[in-house]
Amino acid sequence: MLEVLIVDDIPSQVDSFAATIPKEELGIGRIHKAYSGREALALYREQNIHIVITDIRMPEMSGIELIHEIREMGRKVKIVVISGYADFEYAKSVVPYNTSGYLMKPVNPDQMRETLSKLAEEIAGEQKLQQEQHRDAYAFRENLPALKGELLNRLLYGYGIPIAELERKLFLLNIPFTLQQRVGLFVVRLEGKLQDYESMDKELIEYAVTNMAEELFRDAFHLWFCRDCNEYLVMIVSAKESVDASEQDLQNEMDVRAAALKKKVGSLLSGSISIVLVEDWAYFPEGIPGLYRSVIDGMRAIEENRQSVFMRIAGNSDRVQIGTLTSLYRPPLLIHLLDTGNWVHAEEKLIEIFAELRSKNYPPEHANEAYFAIANAYQYMAHKKGKLLSEIGASSFGLMPAAPSLNQLEKWAFFMLRSLREQSEEGTEKQVSMVDKVHKFIEENMNGNLSLQTIAAHIGLHPAYLSRAYRAETGNNLSDHIQRYRMELASYMLRSSDKKIYEIAQTIGYQAVPHFIKLFKAYSNMTPQEFRDRAGMS
């Protein structure tokens, strides 16, 4: 509700004005009365006044002096001036004080109501706008950590951000990092019970850890942090302008404070963390991805059962080569081995995938890539049997948690494979053996005669029976499986070898190259050459 203050040195005038104001109609809760400028100022200081109606000529303190004093206080208020006709020129001096209306004596009640109604609408609009601004400001403050974290994640992974856009975001998000300054980086891994908290509680733990870090670093460093896809807390630091020290001294200071953070977390949260720091510093922002890749590589070097590690590593952004997981995409794919019940080869496929992941020392993103491909195959098999993957195996398995370690992923993959095999539809030993023999013959005779009659003769079955039995066991036509296998093998060879297209066609059993090109285009919506060009082959 609005509050109105009426000021006039003639009490009857004040009472008359107050009596003519329709309070309920205009949403006015209280009307205050003052009979001098001094009395009006005292009321104004004590009450939440929205509208002041004041006579312009009063003894001791005039209406203009009163308005001046009110404006000096800085509060927003609507002011309506009342004067006689003879004072019109004098009343013009209130213009600089941003008055909202001017009424001539004797005041017409309709004019008073119209003026106050207009002001009430203005106040309501201003209050609504202020509420919206407060809500927007609150939402911005609430989302500020997430916005800062998202921007830092983009820099960590080297996503291209135009310089002008980056500078604008640094300014808007109040991030005190500038282009081309030297920065350091370290990573914090929560461990033990700190890692086992549920999502919301874990966010509180991370908030506590980052607060401790800010307290420990704030006197000498600017600190910017985020949570990456591995659920590590990644922190970059830069020296404050007031700090005059060599880069080596800054590195030593960062080490000391990071060690203090590790100790403080252990003391206050009764939990352990591991910290890996990069020895080198780099220019912001282009050096960030290299530092990050080095420190993540160092974190991966820590054995899974080791905790509370504090390690400093030399940065080397070139030592991890990013490439394609060859074994993951080499035919036959895991999903097709599972679909045809070829459990032995499916297990061999998993062994091959994890052997490559370990031998190449791939970054964590490749483990995620393998997880999604393996989980996709497992989900397909579970859904085919009318179940969710979470219903397969022990209750502690199912879909993996976010960002699994390589050991976790490997344990999960083989456990789920065994569970799927145990719950698969039971077929006769003869049928299972038949499918294995068919697939093995196809793989060994890609460039030979793979007709139904040839395969049936090799297996020792009548062609019609082989066709029906294969379809009953796998749910697929044998001819479809052969063609799909050939196209997958062709895709793999186009990506990973420099063989000519006619050589690839012959290798997979097509003597007529145009026929091969036609089939491959139907399979991939691209010609073999277009597929190779898109895959980056020369």
Tab-separated table of N, CA, C and O in Angstrom, residues 224 248 288 431 530:
chain	number	residue	atom	x	y	z
A	224	TRP	N	40.632	-19.153	-10.189
A	224	TRP	CA	39.444	-19.454	-11.005
A	224	TRP	C	39.346	-20.972	-11.101
A	224	TRP	O	40.342	-21.641	-11.386
A	248	GLN	N	59.358	-18.651	-10.733
A	248	GLN	CA	59.743	-19.760	-9.867
A	248	GLN	C	59.244	-19.543	-8.447
A	248	GLN	O	58.732	-20.458	-7.791
A	288	ILE	N	46.366	-22.850	-21.746
A	288	ILE	CA	45.550	-23.594	-20.781
A	288	ILE	C	45.351	-25.060	-21.185
A	288	ILE	O	45.521	-25.970	-20.361
A	431	GLN	N	23.248	-74.999	-32.294
A	431	GLN	CA	22.989	-73.715	-32.921
A	431	GLN	C	24.090	-72.708	-32.606
A	431	GLN	O	24.540	-71.972	-33.468
A	530	GLU	N	34.478	-40.066	-50.852
A	530	GLU	CA	33.933	-39.029	-49.978
A	530	GLU	C	34.091	-39.433	-48.510
A	530	GLU	O	34.426	-38.604	-47.654
